Amino acid sequence: MCADQLIKAQRDQLIAILGRGSVENFESILDHLLAWDLLNWEEYEYVKSPRLLSSSSRNLLDIVACKGTRACELFILVLEDVIHSSLLTNLILGNYKPPEKTDESSASPSLLASQTLQKHRPDVVRKLHGRIAAVLELLHRCGHFSKYECVEIHLPIYTPSQQARKLLDLTKAKGDDTAQVLLDYIDSESGPIKSVLGNVCLKYQEKLSSTLAAQSRFLTNYAGTENMCLEDVYVDCILEISNTTGTNGCLRRLIGLEDIFGPDGILNKDAETVLITGEAGSGKSTSLQQMQQLWAAKQAFQDFTFVFVFSCRRLNFIDKHISLEMLLFEHCCWPDHHQDEVFQYILDHPEEIMFMFDGFDELKFQFTDEERHCSPTKPTIALNLIFNLLQGNLMKNTKKVMTSRPSAVTAILRKYLQKEMTLKGFSPEGIEMFIRKCHSNSSSAERILYFVEANPALHGLCHVPFFCWIVSKCHEQLMQNGSDFTPTMTDVYLLILEHFLLHFTHSSQGMNEVLPSQVGAILHLSKLALDGLTSCCYIFSAVQLQEAEVSEEDISLGFLVHSHSASHASSVVNNRNYEFLHITVQCFFAALYITLDDDVGQSTLYSLFKPRQKKTSSFMMSATCIEGCPFYCHQSPEQHENRSETMLQGAKRSNLQITASFVSGLLSGRHRNLMGKSSLIQKQSKKYKLVKKYLEKSIQKHFLSIPPAVGGEKKSMHALPEFVWWIKCIYEMQDSDLAKQAVSKLEVDHLKLTYCGIGPVECTALAYVLKHLKNPVGLQLDYNSVGDVGIEQLLPCLNVCHSIYLRANNISDQGVSKLVDRALGCCNLQKIALFHNNLTDACIQNFAKLLIHNDNFLALRLGNNHLTGAGAEVLAEGLKQNNSIQYLGLWGNKIGDAGACAIAAALEDNTSMLWLSLVGNDIGSRGARALAAMLKKNTVLEELCLQENSLVDEDMLHFAEGLQNNSSLKVLKLANNKISRKGMEFIATALKHNITIASVCLGGNHVTAEEIQKMTRAERRLTF
């Protein structure tokens, strides 16, 4: 049956598929038909005119049927490309050839610009994604589009694709001059427009898409005993990107997964790799899985024709030399036909290819750029292929997305990163959404949420997605402890241990009764886990399981899951491979072995907890460990102890730190009698004393290494990376005496923990230990992931802080409310810095209350938030009733003239304020006059910062009058305004009557170099 007969015979089914589908799919079909000249412009307008998709579908089928057999064949090709194959299973469709490619170099000169746009319409629509605003601005600036037309196209009711199509439709109506401007923009921004795929590549794309869709559908590693559908439980995590181009330092902003290739945060424009970092359990693998699903479902990342996904822990298993072609086809997706043609397309169109590498930190060897490999056909070891792909030596111009824990990111690797972003786990809203998705029963979800939110420590743990899953899964056992119970990370993992054991044994007994009966299985699994960590092995073969004496019954407990290979070819070989539910679960079982095994002694514990020097050659160290020690062998207790200590040297430090935290928790008083054996309890008590001694000595040794304060400065300590880990271990032990002893000799004025990866979990541990400090400290937590949940965890130690710095921590009004409520009762707290967060006017009432209530409060810095004049007016009411504050920073907000007037009025009679910053606040003449008038009355202000506003010459006349009547101000900053020489001369004249002013900063205004030279010669206190 020919194509036109197929369409006629299946007309009703086609109308149903098109009519019930999405507008996006239908319009995408029209794009292809226009590009292939199957529709002229009048037919296109006619098909689009009905509001109902079913009516438009009928019109389209009528037109296509009238154009003959070849037109129907091309229509079927478009249908197969755009519509997901699952919706076409009941249709009979032929196998047709796509239109023959034309020689672009010869065809382009003869085509008008509007014709070129139409010929490449599907790709132009995709390339305009994320660029609509820029294109509209360009066309408006060039006079081609009116402001009204731009607004109409950019209405938020349209999707990005619909906006792009509206733009193209209007461009065609405007003529070739407009089309040429758009075409030039596309060429400059996006490179050449790619050709329509051939049938062979289309078939491979369909297979690859289906393969990735199937692989990413379930979160099997989270579930263990059940399948969890990604679509049912996925919740966006906080994804933060740094923008180092900001004038106020390193700004941070949140982005969505779909925006990771956008222009923000580019560190190296010549590099091609985007790195997503995050701690264990923060959602890295799940986020990459979501990206796979979005591409496979044609919902995002459609600039890429092919996407290849690799698990780094599985790449460790490739022990033979392979070429790039073998890597892609044997270990990702094999083309059914014409392998050479598909591979050649990949080589010819690297800009259409995306690689994903999940778990870069789990590679056995550290990244190196020493061995160069540029040939796509020459075999080499798999890791060398990966390393050269990341560098761009191989497949230059492809996009690479990689996930890793921060510890694996070296200075050498950073040279090849285009941008780096951090996954920060769930927001409070994300925690709620995830729990609701996991529990379809709304009353159960409400009960769990109430319990979680009522327990600050538990709420902090749920910030980590994997912990949140455990809490959600094991909520019944957790609730038995009551809301006053303070859970540690160890408690949460013991919950999942209890849950799986009870599920396996179908027992109604408690943990203390069930666990001793399963101690054999636990020891088998825990030995497997520890030996895996020490040899950087995370996937275990049937042989390794057999050597570890792990039985089918042990596997059925649920802690080991099948390791699903990305490759169909290798899945046949690897179908008996297993891995632990999660890397943290493997660390937990390794900790169980260290805690329970009689032969693990002092030297192993010391090796686990001592600070680790960086390895000189990670490559050689790992190789030695793997080759020098068999995975299992029978040894004496002394040999076993020496082996354990030696093997720990080859493990990833990040994994050992997680393991050590679990060891600390398992040895705590809470869990020492877990197995119920008196002899074991005695040995665990000895291990507990050893660990306690190591932690206490390590922290105090760190304190003793702090250099003395420089003359005139206060002593401060910038914590080593191990410091936060030691603190977390102390918290896991839940020993208040240890916490007191650990910080008893800390004598510093400032404790700096910037860029230390501090999230809510770490905040809980910090507060538990720091609350025992003898003297107040300044706690500096800038550039971390504290958030609103973390603020809640820090409250117990707020009374021992004289200042707290929380720059760039994604804190909102909700977090501020909790912070200030506790600060009202903290007599020591005198300074709060919250710049670069997400604060709005809604939180200012809290600060006003703080100013009124705390008569010893000294400094408030709220720069680069979202405050307006309304918020400044509320804050001014608090300032009127406060005579202690000395520093107020509101730079980078939008308080405007209204806010400036309110602040000025509040400071007229103030007797404490020394420094005021209103930089970049859209302040104009009205605000300037109010501030100038304030200077006439205020007798204490020493520095006023007004850079980057809208001050003009007339405003300088008012400031001149203010300066003539002021005897306290020493520094006035007016840079980057709209002041000319005339305004500056007003200031210069006033300075003749003011001997207090040390400098007036005027750089970046409207003056020439010659004028600057003349003015500085006449008045040296004018600086530029």
Tab-separated table of N, CA and C in Angstrom, residues 278-280 284 360-363 404-409 489 533 536 538 583-584 587 608 612 615 648 650-662 725 728:
chain	number	residue	atom	x	y	z
A	278	GLY	N	28.270	18.083	44.003
A	278	GLY	CA	27.354	17.933	45.134
A	278	GLY	C	27.838	16.814	46.024
A	279	GLU	N	27.508	16.905	47.301
A	279	GLU	CA	27.912	15.856	48.225
A	279	GLU	C	27.100	14.590	47.970
A	280	ALA	N	27.534	13.495	48.579
A	280	ALA	CA	26.852	12.212	48.403
A	280	ALA	C	25.397	12.329	48.841
A	284	LYS	N	22.662	14.170	42.457
A	284	LYS	CA	23.400	14.356	41.195
A	284	LYS	C	22.944	13.348	40.136
A	360	PHE	N	31.922	11.146	38.423
A	360	PHE	CA	33.330	11.247	38.040
A	360	PHE	C	34.247	10.914	39.218
A	361	ASP	N	33.791	11.192	40.436
A	361	ASP	CA	34.595	10.918	41.634
A	361	ASP	C	34.780	9.423	41.876
A	362	GLU	N	33.986	8.579	41.185
A	362	GLU	CA	34.072	7.141	41.405
A	362	GLU	C	35.029	6.447	40.445
A	363	LEU	N	35.663	7.218	39.549
A	363	LEU	CA	36.718	6.626	38.717
A	363	LEU	C	37.885	6.221	39.615
A	404	SER	N	30.023	15.095	39.994
A	404	SER	CA	31.116	14.645	40.850
A	404	SER	C	30.937	15.214	42.241
A	405	ARG	N	31.496	14.538	43.211
A	405	ARG	CA	31.632	15.155	44.531
A	405	ARG	C	32.784	16.158	44.471
A	406	PRO	N	32.724	17.221	45.266
A	406	PRO	CA	33.747	18.284	45.161
A	406	PRO	C	35.169	17.782	45.380
A	407	SER	N	35.342	16.747	46.181
A	407	SER	CA	36.689	16.290	46.527
A	407	SER	C	37.480	15.799	45.331
A	408	ALA	N	36.792	15.392	44.256
A	408	ALA	CA	37.494	14.852	43.080
A	408	ALA	C	37.874	15.928	42.072
A	409	VAL	N	37.472	17.162	42.316
A	409	VAL	CA	37.709	18.240	41.351
A	409	VAL	C	39.060	18.887	41.657
A	489	MET	N	22.805	11.226	61.461
A	489	MET	CA	22.871	10.517	60.185
A	489	MET	C	22.895	9.004	60.422
A	533	LEU	N	35.297	-0.376	49.116
A	533	LEU	CA	35.761	1.008	49.303
A	533	LEU	C	37.276	1.093	49.193
A	536	CYS	N	38.339	0.948	45.646
A	536	CYS	CA	37.544	1.811	44.758
A	536	CYS	C	36.640	0.979	43.855
A	538	TYR	N	32.815	-0.419	43.279
A	538	TYR	CA	31.433	-0.147	43.675
A	538	TYR	C	30.447	-1.088	42.981
A	583	ILE	N	26.087	4.933	47.444
A	583	ILE	CA	27.455	4.926	47.962
A	583	ILE	C	27.463	5.118	49.478
A	584	THR	N	26.535	5.908	49.997
A	584	THR	CA	26.489	6.112	51.451
A	584	THR	C	26.056	4.843	52.176
A	587	CYS	N	29.151	2.845	52.471
A	587	CYS	CA	29.972	3.396	53.564
A	587	CYS	C	29.408	2.980	54.921
A	608	LEU	N	41.818	5.596	59.905
A	608	LEU	CA	40.534	6.101	59.418
A	608	LEU	C	40.320	7.556	59.795
A	612	ARG	N	44.551	13.182	56.220
A	612	ARG	CA	45.234	12.508	55.119
A	612	ARG	C	46.005	13.513	54.279
A	615	LYS	N	47.784	12.494	48.078
A	615	LYS	CA	48.625	11.475	47.455
A	615	LYS	C	49.448	12.101	46.337
A	648	LEU	N	43.120	0.951	53.580
A	648	LEU	CA	42.433	2.238	53.749
A	648	LEU	C	43.154	3.356	53.010
A	650	GLY	N	44.245	3.306	50.111
A	650	GLY	CA	43.859	3.355	48.702
A	650	GLY	C	42.447	3.817	48.472
A	651	ALA	N	41.661	4.000	49.540
A	651	ALA	CA	40.257	4.384	49.402
A	651	ALA	C	40.127	5.883	49.134
A	652	LYS	N	39.016	6.253	48.512
A	652	LYS	CA	38.724	7.680	48.315
A	652	LYS	C	38.505	8.332	49.682
A	653	ARG	N	39.147	9.471	49.886
A	653	ARG	CA	39.066	10.111	51.194
A	653	ARG	C	37.637	10.511	51.544
A	654	SER	N	36.878	10.961	50.550
A	654	SER	CA	35.498	11.374	50.823
A	654	SER	C	34.671	10.201	51.340
A	655	ASN	N	34.907	8.999	50.808
A	655	ASN	CA	34.182	7.821	51.281
A	655	ASN	C	34.607	7.436	52.696
A	656	LEU	N	35.910	7.564	52.979
A	656	LEU	CA	36.387	7.245	54.315
A	656	LEU	C	35.826	8.209	55.358
A	657	GLN	N	35.650	9.456	54.977
A	657	GLN	CA	35.096	10.426	55.931
A	657	GLN	C	33.642	10.102	56.259
A	658	ILE	N	32.877	9.695	55.248
A	658	ILE	CA	31.496	9.281	55.510
A	658	ILE	C	31.498	8.046	56.402
A	659	THR	N	32.391	7.101	56.097
A	659	THR	CA	32.490	5.875	56.901
A	659	THR	C	32.859	6.200	58.343
A	660	ALA	N	33.816	7.104	58.527
A	660	ALA	CA	34.236	7.481	59.882
A	660	ALA	C	33.090	8.123	60.656
A	661	SER	N	32.267	8.928	59.979
A	661	SER	CA	31.108	9.528	60.648
A	661	SER	C	30.154	8.445	61.140
A	662	PHE	N	29.932	7.430	60.301
A	662	PHE	CA	29.062	6.316	60.709
A	662	PHE	C	29.689	5.523	61.855
A	725	TRP	N	34.471	17.919	59.195
A	725	TRP	CA	34.293	16.465	59.312
A	725	TRP	C	34.424	16.013	60.769
A	728	LYS	N	31.361	16.874	62.642
A	728	LYS	CA	30.250	15.967	62.326
A	728	LYS	C	30.410	14.634	63.060
